[in-house]
Amino acid sequence: MDVVVQLQRQLTDHTASLFHEGFLNEQFNQLQQLQDESNPDFVVEVVSLFFEDSERLLNELAKALEQQAVDYKKVDAHVHQLKGSSSSIGAQRVQAVCIPFRNFCEEQNIEGCLKCLQQVKHEYSLVKNKLETLFKLEQQLIAAGGSFPTL
Amino acid sequence: MENGFSSPRSESFPAGLRVLVVDDDPTWLKILEKMLKKCAYDVTTCHLAREALNLLRERKDGYDIVISDVNMPDMDGFKLLEHVGLEMDLPVIMMSVDGETSKVMKGVQHGACDYLLKPIRMKELRNIWQHVFRKKIHEIRDIEHENIDIIQMSRNGSDLSDDGHMYCGEDFNSKKRKDFDKNDDKDFSDHSTKKHRVVWSVDLHQKFVKAVNQIGFDKVGPKKILDLMNVPWLTRENVASHLQKYRLYLSRLQKENDLKASFGGIKHSDFPPKDPAASFGHQSSINLNQNDVANGYQFCGSNFVAQDAETKNNEGDLKIVSEIKRTLTADVSDPQKMRSSQSFSHSFASLETEASYPAFDSTNPPEFSWSENPETQIKKEHKPHLQLEDGYSQLPPHGQQHQIPINQLQSDPAVTSVLSLTGRDMSGSIEIKPLFNECKSKNVSHVSPTESAIDTFPVQTKSQLINHQSFEPISTVISSMKPQGFNLSITDLESCQRNLTSASDPNFAPINEDLTVWLQGDYYRMNFGQSIDFIDYDDPGFLAEVPFYLYDPLTSDFQCPIDSTTECPIVDQGLFIA
């Protein structure tokens, strides 16, 4: 079962790096612990919800910041939501960008806001890729007959 | 208090705790749901505040605790928090990713029992049951406290021998509190010996009630009851505490009766069940003169919740009943003055909403065994309208046991109208049921015996007929209407007076459109011992008597010619204002 062992190693390494590089935090572990027989795909489901919600929020943010007269309250509300959402799965870096983003909103600093938007988009796509890789590895592992340990 | 806690879930408590989670973030909602399920809680989720409120209103006692996010698109979490606190009186926990002190402070100010920061860990959710438990305890304590006050009041002039020392104000209260955790049926005066809880079974309670009735409610005292009951292992303290509860219960029952009559029943079937509950909660906010009563209300509310859990537990029912009775009795110290009526009404009001005032039979003989507490058996003819809200369905229909002789009419068909105001903002319907007691007979030309004792004016103006404000002053019960009957009326003294006096005036303007006055049909029935059919609203005589306790603003319409010949010392003295 070399393949299995290999996959397992890959998975472990990948996951470790996610944590190590701060893409994910303890909260993600919590999610993994919540997964059980009654909900074998719990983590994937939750993360999918996160992806959907975040993409929606990012779109809204882009729209709101494109307006002639920017409604900062609205922008702030969206950022707040994004912050909450990212905290749910432990997407630490995304969450971290939301803090200065909110400050800029308060200051009504359009440039600052736009910059943060870019940053948050970037972080989001990074974590999204990493998570997708993670899930793929897991699937491969299962397909190969192994099981993945929860961290 | 055993009633609140001995819910069916109690054995496995906190498992099965019914949690309502409100969060607009779908990711969090899913996670929270999973976490709560893992704690063996019964979870319901919704992502809109409005939806949550609807759910809560639909099933008044369907939930034990609410967890809500602070930031939601359709409604501010704090607003939701307020609503829940007011209407349903449930513990609410706030959550947010934002942990700023100001926000947390706001949460606490609005009544949140806790504020969690996201990301939330499962261990934080595990212990949320403590808030439910704590609330129940506090409510019970409040009731007890209130009772003590009431009792004190009532005992001022009465015989303090047996009970006196038990209810010695602060002492008692503090003892009570200390003892509270130890056991429910406790022994107030002596907490050095550990007493084990006395379980008031149906039989035991029946004996108790029989004894009380035999002695005469106003003359009742734990020692006498104990002697009559002849239960060897029972101590005087047990009886005393039970008596207190019983009084509370009775007073609540009265109120409920009123309420019930007003809305449920007689013609009011459309009164949304939740209303009472709502009103109930609301009522608590209404400031009744008696703080006690107010407390009682609260208690009632929570009681109900607890009750609910208890399902058909006789015992539980009894407890509530006894609570109510306790309040009732406590309230009335002077048979002549139905001061108690006030509290009564209060409690009734609360009761009413909550409990289905089941049939109390009104087999009560004309003589009023209970001057203070309406221990009448209210003959429940109107069962239908007694259906109390869910919460209270538990309330014993074995009204038999708790017969509350509402008015002792001395062979006068007195109409006891209980005016209870249910302040339900929400539903906007306030019902005031004037409780007319025998008093009427005095002033009133007479209510012919055949008339239904209870005239209920179904004036239902569902909309706020009565403003809460005015309600306040009216909260006195018009007990004095009839020396013996106790009139629970939470109404304005004046109106009471007026009513009384005007009783003799057939032109008494009946119900104000604005005022929903429900005279308790039920009640009346009780008085009479005969089967009264409720309501003969149209009976002129009755009308005349009906004291409309309309809140001042409302009463403008009607003219109650104040007859100086009013014999019933109405509310003046009857003001049972705590």
XYZ file of C-alpha atoms in Angstrom:
729
model
C 0.000 0.000 0.000
C 2.643 2.324 -0.921
C 0.265 4.584 -2.612
C -1.749 4.889 0.507
C 1.252 5.664 2.590
C 2.392 8.214 0.131
C -0.923 9.856 -0.032
C -1.163 9.893 3.664
C 2.155 11.582 3.933
C 1.197 14.130 1.364
C -1.980 14.866 3.124
C -0.345 15.267 6.458
C 2.297 17.537 5.070
C -0.156 19.613 3.241
C -2.358 20.057 6.195
C 0.576 20.892 8.395
C 1.692 23.580 6.033
C -1.715 25.102 5.964
C -1.550 25.535 9.654
C 2.039 26.453 9.697
C 1.610 29.192 7.186
C -1.345 30.560 8.998
C -3.934 29.814 6.415
C -5.912 27.863 8.877
C -6.153 27.886 12.612
C -7.517 25.858 15.477
C -11.041 26.422 14.387
C -10.449 24.149 11.461
C -9.537 21.413 13.876
C -12.777 21.953 15.661
C -14.585 21.389 12.425
C -12.734 18.215 11.802
C -13.637 17.003 15.243
C -17.265 17.668 14.572
C -17.203 15.354 11.648
C -18.548 11.924 12.442
C -20.370 8.989 10.941
C -23.614 10.839 10.841
C -21.904 13.629 8.941
C -18.972 12.156 7.088
C -18.652 15.129 4.792
C -19.196 17.771 7.328
C -15.982 19.645 6.783
C -16.359 19.694 3.038
C -19.910 20.926 3.346
C -19.035 23.685 5.699
C -16.103 24.800 3.649
C -18.258 24.805 0.538
C -20.735 27.031 2.273
C -17.891 29.287 3.181
C -16.726 29.482 -0.383
C -20.153 30.349 -1.642
C -20.776 32.969 0.954
C -17.370 34.538 0.581
C -17.604 34.800 -3.141
C -20.911 36.487 -2.808
C -19.509 38.919 -0.295
C -16.480 39.688 -2.380
C -18.706 40.492 -5.315
C -20.840 42.733 -3.215
C -17.790 44.466 -1.916
C -16.426 45.085 -5.359
C -19.752 46.478 -6.450
C -20.136 48.691 -3.452
C -16.675 50.129 -3.822
C -17.224 50.879 -7.476
C -20.049 53.231 -6.751
C -19.732 56.892 -7.233
C -20.926 57.538 -3.791
C -19.620 54.719 -1.754
C -21.846 53.561 1.033
C -19.256 52.816 3.650
C -21.729 51.464 6.077
C -22.705 48.851 3.621
C -19.122 48.050 2.832
C -18.380 47.744 6.488
C -21.313 45.434 6.970
C -20.058 43.165 4.235
C -16.570 43.117 5.632
C -17.941 42.287 9.002
C -19.811 39.400 7.538
C -16.738 38.198 5.742
C -14.824 38.376 8.939
C -17.394 36.264 10.681
C -17.538 33.808 7.886
C -13.837 33.319 7.655
C -13.619 32.853 11.388
C -16.042 29.978 11.093
C -13.632 27.725 9.297
C -10.502 29.237 10.682
C -9.431 31.037 7.549
C -7.097 33.136 9.582
C -5.413 35.218 6.984
C -8.637 36.252 5.373
C -9.973 37.199 8.739
C -6.866 39.196 9.485
C -7.252 41.415 6.443
C -10.760 42.293 7.463
C -9.521 44.240 10.427
C -7.709 47.020 8.625
C -10.398 46.853 5.996
C -12.957 47.857 8.564
C -10.781 50.634 9.800
C -10.556 52.078 6.352
C -14.277 51.920 6.055
C -14.649 53.893 9.179
C -12.254 56.444 7.880
C -14.040 56.360 4.600
C -10.753 55.883 2.926
C -11.521 54.606 -0.543
C -8.018 53.761 -1.433
C -7.397 51.891 1.707
C -10.588 50.000 1.118
C -9.727 49.082 -2.411
C -6.357 47.917 -1.362
C -7.806 45.744 1.353
C -10.304 44.356 -1.050
C -7.515 43.237 -3.278
C -5.670 41.714 -0.416
C -8.635 39.894 0.883
C -9.377 38.517 -2.535
C -5.880 37.291 -2.776
C -5.905 35.616 0.580
C -9.218 34.090 -0.153
C -8.099 32.506 -3.375
C -4.989 31.192 -1.699
C -6.848 29.497 1.071
C -9.417 28.239 -1.344
C -6.808 26.537 -3.462
C -5.123 25.020 -0.504
C -8.343 23.644 0.836
C -9.349 22.243 -2.476
C -6.028 20.462 -2.694
C -6.570 19.136 0.749
C -9.927 17.713 -0.110
C -8.614 16.188 -3.276
C -5.861 14.445 -1.417
C -8.353 13.144 1.061
C -10.507 11.788 -1.675
C -7.592 10.138 -3.334
C -6.572 8.591 -0.097
C -9.962 7.169 0.516
C -10.154 5.929 -3.026
C -6.855 4.195 -2.549
C -8.255 2.454 0.455
C -6.737 4.499 3.199
C -8.153 6.902 5.665
C -6.907 10.223 6.712
C -6.163 11.102 10.265
C -7.697 14.161 11.670
C -5.201 16.527 13.046
C -39.340 24.933 43.487
C -40.021 21.728 42.197
C -42.480 22.661 39.653
C -40.209 24.484 37.435
C -37.603 21.926 37.451
C -39.290 18.736 37.458
C -39.775 18.760 33.806
C -39.820 15.567 31.939
C -36.437 16.340 30.689
C -35.113 16.840 34.067
C -33.621 13.499 34.422
C -31.401 13.980 31.515
C -31.126 17.702 31.785
C -29.523 19.442 30.092
C -29.907 17.029 27.251
C -32.773 17.863 25.052
C -32.530 21.529 25.828
C -34.404 23.300 23.111
C -32.194 25.834 21.467
C -33.087 28.286 18.767
C -30.098 29.566 16.823
C -30.353 32.681 14.748
C -27.522 33.704 12.454
C -27.475 35.080 8.975
C -24.149 33.448 8.211
C -24.910 30.039 6.737
C -21.519 28.661 7.569
C -21.862 29.497 11.223
C -25.394 28.314 11.335
C -24.323 24.936 10.124
C -21.425 24.731 12.486
C -23.448 25.808 15.480
C -26.138 23.381 14.665
C -23.660 20.579 14.550
C -22.004 21.620 17.766
C -25.251 21.916 19.626
C -26.410 18.597 18.354
C -23.254 17.095 19.668
C -24.145 18.470 23.054
C -27.374 16.527 22.801
C -29.461 19.620 22.498
C -32.538 19.962 20.427
C -31.626 22.534 17.793
C -33.679 24.725 15.533
C -31.946 27.105 13.179
C -33.035 30.109 11.261
C -31.141 32.828 9.566
C -33.491 35.692 9.918
C -34.502 37.483 13.036
C -38.074 37.822 11.897
C -38.256 34.178 11.242
C -36.953 33.540 14.686
C -39.549 35.730 16.268
C -42.270 34.000 14.367
C -41.063 30.651 15.480
C -40.909 31.818 19.019
C -44.342 33.303 18.913
C -45.866 30.277 17.380
C -44.681 28.048 20.057
C -44.449 30.023 23.143
C -42.856 27.414 25.181
C -41.222 25.644 22.391
C -37.754 26.781 23.261
C -35.632 27.054 26.295
C -32.953 29.362 25.077
C -32.105 31.511 22.102
C -28.668 32.096 20.647
C -28.416 34.938 18.240
C -25.830 36.784 16.261
C -25.536 40.475 16.775
C -25.343 41.527 13.162
C -28.182 40.474 11.041
C -29.539 42.021 7.927
C -33.185 42.314 8.777
C -33.048 43.214 12.399
C -30.503 44.234 14.867
C -29.600 41.393 17.173
C -30.119 43.614 20.161
C -33.615 44.360 19.088
C -34.347 40.704 18.763
C -32.910 40.270 22.174
C -35.273 42.792 23.602
C -38.250 41.279 21.959
C -37.475 37.859 23.170
C -36.884 39.056 26.651
C -40.115 40.945 26.750
C -42.392 38.617 25.015
C -41.092 35.265 25.852
C -38.815 35.885 28.685
C -36.269 33.371 27.532
C -32.564 33.542 28.168
C -30.731 34.894 25.140
C -27.093 34.519 24.290
C -25.511 36.901 21.847
C -22.615 36.064 19.552
C -20.381 38.094 17.377
C -17.036 38.073 15.729
C -16.672 41.531 17.139
C -15.676 41.563 20.736
C -15.530 45.229 21.443
C -16.358 46.082 24.997
C -19.003 48.527 23.943
C -20.810 45.856 22.042
C -20.607 43.428 24.872
C -21.873 46.089 27.199
C -24.764 46.767 24.928
C -25.601 43.144 24.901
C -25.694 42.959 28.624
C -27.732 46.111 28.832
C -30.304 44.707 26.517
C -30.608 41.699 28.659
C -28.365 39.097 27.144
C -27.341 36.488 29.597
C -24.092 35.898 27.803
C -22.021 37.187 24.932
C -19.876 34.757 22.981
C -17.075 35.662 20.658
C -16.671 33.938 17.382
C -15.079 31.585 16.643
C -17.083 29.685 19.149
C -15.835 26.518 20.650
C -17.985 23.631 21.453
C -17.142 23.726 25.089
C -18.679 27.144 25.308
C -21.889 25.799 23.996
C -21.961 22.877 26.299
C -22.683 25.011 29.275
C -25.411 27.206 27.974
C -27.929 25.228 29.936
C -26.794 27.043 33.027
C -28.583 30.130 31.826
C -31.829 28.304 31.560
C -31.426 26.829 34.951
C -30.414 30.046 36.529
C -33.356 31.858 35.164
C -35.725 29.346 36.544
C -34.230 29.559 39.927
C -34.430 33.270 39.948
C -37.952 33.248 38.923
C -38.889 30.961 41.606
C -37.073 32.976 44.104
C -38.855 36.012 42.956
C -42.104 34.374 43.418
C -41.217 33.194 46.776
C -40.021 36.558 47.643
C -43.113 38.080 46.457
C -45.120 35.690 48.367
C -43.387 36.471 51.448
C -44.090 40.054 51.018
C -47.629 39.378 50.326
C -47.983 37.189 53.210
C -46.444 39.706 55.387
C -48.810 42.205 54.221
C -51.696 40.077 54.716
C -50.631 39.015 58.004
C -50.270 42.322 59.382
C -53.354 42.218 61.226
C -53.896 38.629 61.371
C -52.854 35.978 63.557
C -49.218 35.550 63.400
C -48.840 32.805 65.738
C -48.096 29.960 63.618
C -47.145 31.484 60.478
C -45.947 34.654 61.745
C -42.586 33.697 62.611
C -42.164 31.983 59.463
C -42.731 34.893 57.449
C -40.765 37.350 59.131
C -39.715 39.510 56.392
C -36.147 39.752 55.620
C -35.327 36.919 57.688
C -37.561 34.792 55.952
C -36.492 35.970 52.653
C -32.945 35.464 53.302
C -33.540 32.156 54.785
C -35.584 31.285 51.932
C -32.903 32.126 49.627
C -30.367 30.246 51.450
C -32.515 27.329 51.695
C -33.688 27.557 48.285
C -31.043 25.489 46.850
C -31.306 22.901 49.423
C -34.818 21.959 49.065
C -38.000 23.275 47.913
C -40.492 22.483 50.428
C -38.668 23.825 53.020
C -38.808 24.665 56.274
C -38.333 28.232 56.479
C -37.671 28.728 59.959
C -35.362 25.977 60.518
C -32.753 25.250 58.091
C -30.399 23.676 60.364
C -32.068 20.370 60.155
C -32.009 19.049 56.753
C -35.451 18.306 55.672
C -36.056 16.170 52.801
C -38.393 17.337 50.201
C -41.978 16.716 50.643
C -43.640 15.629 47.532
C -47.096 16.978 47.332
C -48.979 14.258 45.664
C -52.434 14.727 44.396
C -53.883 13.005 47.388
C -51.888 14.946 49.773
C -52.818 18.133 48.126
C -56.425 17.194 48.156
C -56.262 16.653 51.834
C -54.637 19.946 52.153
C -57.264 21.735 50.172
C -59.996 20.050 52.080
C -58.476 21.120 55.294
C -58.086 24.636 54.075
C -61.628 24.815 52.979
C -62.803 23.396 56.190
C -60.993 25.877 58.228
C -61.953 28.745 56.108
C -59.442 30.317 53.942
C -59.123 33.436 55.842
C -58.581 31.721 59.060
C -56.228 29.215 57.752
C -52.884 28.621 59.245
C -50.370 25.878 58.799
C -50.902 24.416 62.172
C -54.587 24.111 61.777
C -54.223 22.616 58.386
C -51.694 20.197 59.602
C -53.947 19.086 62.360
C -56.843 18.603 60.090
C -54.873 16.799 57.497
C -53.712 14.311 59.952
C -50.688 13.226 58.061
C -48.155 12.118 60.568
C -45.013 12.673 58.694
C -45.899 16.109 57.488
C -44.482 19.016 59.356
C -45.951 22.382 59.923
C -43.251 23.925 57.864
C -44.112 21.757 54.940
C -47.659 22.830 55.171
C -46.729 26.423 55.546
C -44.661 26.471 52.450
C -47.273 24.626 50.565
C -49.889 27.012 51.744
C -47.884 29.825 50.447
C -47.672 28.251 47.088
C -51.268 27.441 47.097
C -52.193 30.988 47.696
C -50.004 32.126 44.965
C -51.530 29.684 42.693
C -54.988 30.739 43.488
C -54.319 34.283 42.881
C -52.771 33.439 39.646
C -55.609 31.328 38.757
C -57.981 34.101 39.276
C -56.189 36.282 37.064
C -55.980 33.723 34.529
C -59.513 33.107 34.791
C -60.182 36.574 34.015
C -57.937 36.683 31.208
C -59.154 33.599 29.927
C -62.619 34.554 30.035
C -61.804 37.568 28.290
C -60.034 36.272 25.571
C -60.365 32.805 25.213
C -63.466 32.299 25.873
C -66.610 33.389 25.834
C -66.646 34.704 22.664
C -63.274 35.175 22.001
C -61.977 32.316 20.425
C -59.997 34.200 18.108
C -57.839 35.455 20.667
C -54.613 34.096 19.679
C -53.288 31.820 22.159
C -50.052 33.321 22.108
C -51.435 36.418 23.238
C -51.765 35.485 26.690
C -48.371 34.411 26.728
C -47.316 37.514 25.231
C -49.391 39.442 27.444
C -48.096 37.579 30.153
C -44.712 38.539 29.473
C -45.916 41.877 28.858
C -47.762 41.932 31.926
C -44.814 41.493 33.853
C -43.745 44.640 32.480
C -46.846 46.237 33.470
C -46.431 47.691 36.664
C -48.887 46.476 38.821
C -49.083 48.096 41.992
C -48.137 45.120 43.615
C -44.740 44.262 42.982
C -45.523 40.994 44.200
C -47.937 40.475 41.694
C -45.651 41.571 39.090
C -43.253 39.147 40.279
C -45.821 36.657 40.299
C -46.377 37.315 36.771
C -42.975 36.752 35.900
C -43.051 33.806 37.778
C -46.032 32.741 36.110
C -44.431 33.127 32.888
C -41.505 31.186 33.683
C -43.558 28.882 35.509
C -45.312 28.188 32.522
C -42.347 27.398 30.683
C -41.440 25.064 33.268
C -44.828 23.764 33.413
C -44.767 23.049 29.943
C -42.022 20.797 30.371
C -43.873 19.109 32.956
C -46.577 17.870 31.069
C -49.117 16.165 32.762
C -47.729 16.084 35.935
C -50.233 16.462 38.511
C -47.799 17.321 40.919
C -46.367 19.867 38.801
C -49.682 21.258 38.279
C -50.283 21.369 41.803
C -47.258 23.221 42.264
C -48.231 25.829 39.996
C -51.519 25.904 41.411
C -50.147 26.168 44.737
C -47.930 28.881 43.631
C -50.764 30.729 42.506
C -52.757 30.061 45.390
C -50.128 31.215 47.457
C -50.049 34.466 45.841
C -53.628 34.696 46.104
C -53.883 34.097 49.615
C -51.123 36.172 50.383
C -52.763 38.965 48.823
C -55.803 39.012 50.606
C -55.555 39.563 54.097
C -58.765 41.000 54.728
C -61.704 39.256 53.556
C -63.633 42.280 53.449
C -61.377 43.936 51.261
C -60.442 42.061 48.500
C -57.215 43.311 48.379
C -56.262 40.159 47.218
C -58.291 40.520 44.347
C -55.750 42.564 42.960
C -53.052 40.260 43.277
C -55.416 37.846 42.264
C -56.091 39.417 39.172
C -52.592 39.658 38.549
C -51.943 36.236 39.065
C -54.886 35.321 37.229
C -53.912 37.225 34.405
C -50.819 35.459 34.257
C -52.413 32.302 34.921
C -54.865 32.793 32.502
C -52.708 33.117 29.743
C -50.794 30.353 30.605
C -52.814 27.894 32.056
C -55.787 26.561 30.773
C -57.911 27.367 33.435
C -59.452 24.277 33.622
C -62.494 23.718 35.120
C -62.734 24.691 38.428
C -65.876 23.683 39.450
C -67.993 25.994 40.889
C -69.520 23.904 43.295
C -68.540 26.204 45.807
C -71.206 26.779 48.177
C -72.343 30.204 48.487
C -70.533 30.821 51.528
C -67.200 31.861 50.758
C -64.811 29.991 52.338
C -62.228 32.031 51.165
C -62.451 35.520 51.578
C -59.243 36.217 50.288
C -58.430 33.776 47.885
C -60.818 32.826 45.490
C -60.845 29.376 46.182
C -63.758 28.775 44.268
C -64.268 26.077 42.193
C -64.785 27.615 39.136
C -67.069 25.700 37.255
C -65.597 25.479 34.131
C -68.204 25.694 31.812
C -66.271 27.244 29.456
C -63.792 24.836 28.996
C -63.290 25.820 25.584
C -62.139 29.081 26.370
C -59.991 28.021 28.925
C -57.566 26.618 26.790
C -54.634 28.285 27.806
C -51.758 28.555 25.912
C -49.661 25.708 25.430
C -47.633 26.419 28.282
C -50.291 26.190 30.609
C -52.082 23.316 29.461
C -50.523 21.596 32.169
C -52.300 23.508 34.609
C -54.411 21.208 36.351
C -57.684 20.922 35.157
C -58.211 19.245 38.195
C -59.535 22.327 39.256
C -61.237 20.443 41.768
C -58.363 20.480 43.786
C -57.897 23.936 43.634
C -61.128 25.163 43.959
C -61.135 28.601 44.345
C -64.136 29.941 45.818
C -64.180 33.020 44.125
C -66.777 34.785 45.592
C -68.514 33.960 48.265
C -71.579 35.246 47.568
C -73.736 35.044 50.132
C -76.425 33.752 48.269
C -76.407 36.659 46.117
C -75.597 35.962 42.760
C -72.820 38.148 42.748
C -71.084 38.737 39.760
C -67.585 38.752 40.041
C -65.962 40.337 37.357
C -62.438 40.168 37.215
C -60.838 42.696 35.366
C -57.595 41.701 34.287
C -55.579 43.532 32.079
C -53.446 41.734 29.879
C -51.039 43.982 28.602
C -50.009 42.575 25.526
C -48.484 45.028 23.513
C -47.851 42.777 21.007
C -51.021 41.585 20.218
C -52.301 44.798 21.077
C -55.132 43.407 22.801
C -55.660 44.034 26.209
C -58.340 42.503 27.939
C -59.644 43.670 30.954
C -61.885 41.620 32.705
C -63.648 43.150 35.354
C -64.362 40.932 38.069
C -67.407 41.768 39.651
C -67.984 40.410 42.755
C -70.822 40.154 44.797
C -70.360 43.506 45.428
C -72.519 43.935 42.840
C -75.272 42.644 44.665
C -74.872 45.315 46.960
C -74.962 48.069 44.738
C -76.468 46.585 42.035
C -79.888 46.278 41.842
C -79.468 42.778 41.794
C -78.407 40.299 39.739
C -80.922 37.800 39.681
C -79.674 34.539 40.603
C -80.550 33.165 37.410
C -78.370 35.428 35.733
C -75.181 34.213 34.941
C -73.041 35.091 37.582
C -70.487 36.151 35.435
C -71.155 38.712 33.138
C -68.556 39.066 30.863
C -68.514 41.837 28.656
C -66.819 40.700 25.775
C -65.727 43.830 24.777
C -63.002 42.992 23.016
C -61.330 45.460 21.542
C -58.521 43.641 20.835
C -56.515 46.515 20.319
C -55.102 47.988 23.200
C -57.944 48.911 24.991
C -56.314 49.536 27.949
C -53.215 51.173 28.095
C -50.895 49.850 30.356
C -50.437 53.004 31.941
C -53.803 53.323 33.077
C -53.739 49.902 34.002
C -51.508 50.503 36.703
C -53.678 52.397 38.878
C -56.342 50.095 38.249
C -54.592 47.229 39.362
C -56.310 47.162 42.520
C -58.722 44.636 42.876
C -61.990 45.497 43.649
C -62.173 43.290 46.374
C -64.062 45.366 48.493
C -66.901 45.118 46.384
C -68.143 42.453 48.236
C -66.955 41.707 51.509
C -66.638 38.278 50.879
C -66.257 37.769 47.410
C -63.101 38.692 46.236
C -63.148 40.559 43.293
C -60.239 40.453 41.405
C -60.142 43.282 39.404
C -57.348 44.957 38.218
C -58.810 48.034 37.464
C -59.003 51.360 38.448
C -60.258 51.934 41.753
C -62.392 54.589 40.571
C -63.905 52.688 37.963
C -64.512 50.123 40.372
C -66.213 52.411 42.482
C -68.065 53.753 39.772
C -69.003 50.542 38.620
C -70.265 49.549 41.781
C -72.253 52.449 42.263
C -73.478 52.411 38.912
C -74.410 48.985 39.312
C -77.681 50.084 40.271
C -77.961 52.079 37.276
C -79.184 50.081 34.497
C -78.035 52.579 32.134
C -74.679 51.881 33.020
C -72.873 52.185 29.940
C -71.528 48.954 29.312
C -68.532 48.188 27.798
C -66.597 50.672 26.261
C -65.699 49.830 22.929
C -62.303 50.539 23.804
C -62.195 48.451 26.667
C -62.393 44.933 26.546
C -63.867 44.048 29.602
C -64.382 40.592 30.305
C -66.253 39.826 33.147
C -65.391 36.602 34.173
C -68.112 34.417 33.497
C -66.343 31.657 34.981
C -65.952 33.281 38.061
C -69.294 33.942 38.612
C -70.203 30.701 38.191
C -68.327 29.798 40.935
C -69.904 31.917 43.177
C -72.974 30.631 42.866
C -72.911 27.220 43.318
C -75.499 27.079 40.752
C -74.493 26.538 37.401
C -74.150 29.734 36.050
C -74.117 30.108 32.602
C -71.987 32.468 31.820
C -72.621 35.357 30.754
C -75.428 37.012 30.404
C -73.968 39.979 29.139
C -77.037 41.478 28.195
C -78.524 41.375 31.411
C -79.143 44.848 32.304
C -78.841 44.261 35.859
C -75.595 42.886 35.322
C -74.479 45.558 33.218
C -75.334 47.918 35.742
C -73.230 46.246 38.055
C -70.455 45.641 36.010
C -67.935 47.850 37.173
C -66.042 48.818 34.347
C -62.827 49.247 35.412
C -61.922 51.075 32.645
C -58.929 52.784 32.642
C -59.621 56.260 32.908
C -59.211 57.157 29.405
C -61.432 54.478 28.445
C -64.012 55.062 30.875
C -64.828 58.311 29.559
C -67.536 56.730 27.774
C -69.305 55.376 30.352
C -71.031 56.888 32.862
C -71.032 55.303 35.990
C -73.081 57.330 38.078
C -71.487 57.174 41.262
C -73.982 56.371 43.611
C -73.317 57.458 46.968
C -75.230 54.650 48.190
C -72.634 52.364 47.185
C -72.301 50.054 49.857
C -69.497 48.164 48.771
C -66.455 49.747 49.799
C -64.940 49.386 46.688
C -61.730 49.663 45.717
C -60.781 52.252 47.929
C -59.927 49.911 50.372
C -59.942 47.085 48.324
C -57.083 48.339 46.572
C -54.927 45.610 46.937
C -51.999 47.274 46.072
C -49.008 45.815 47.350
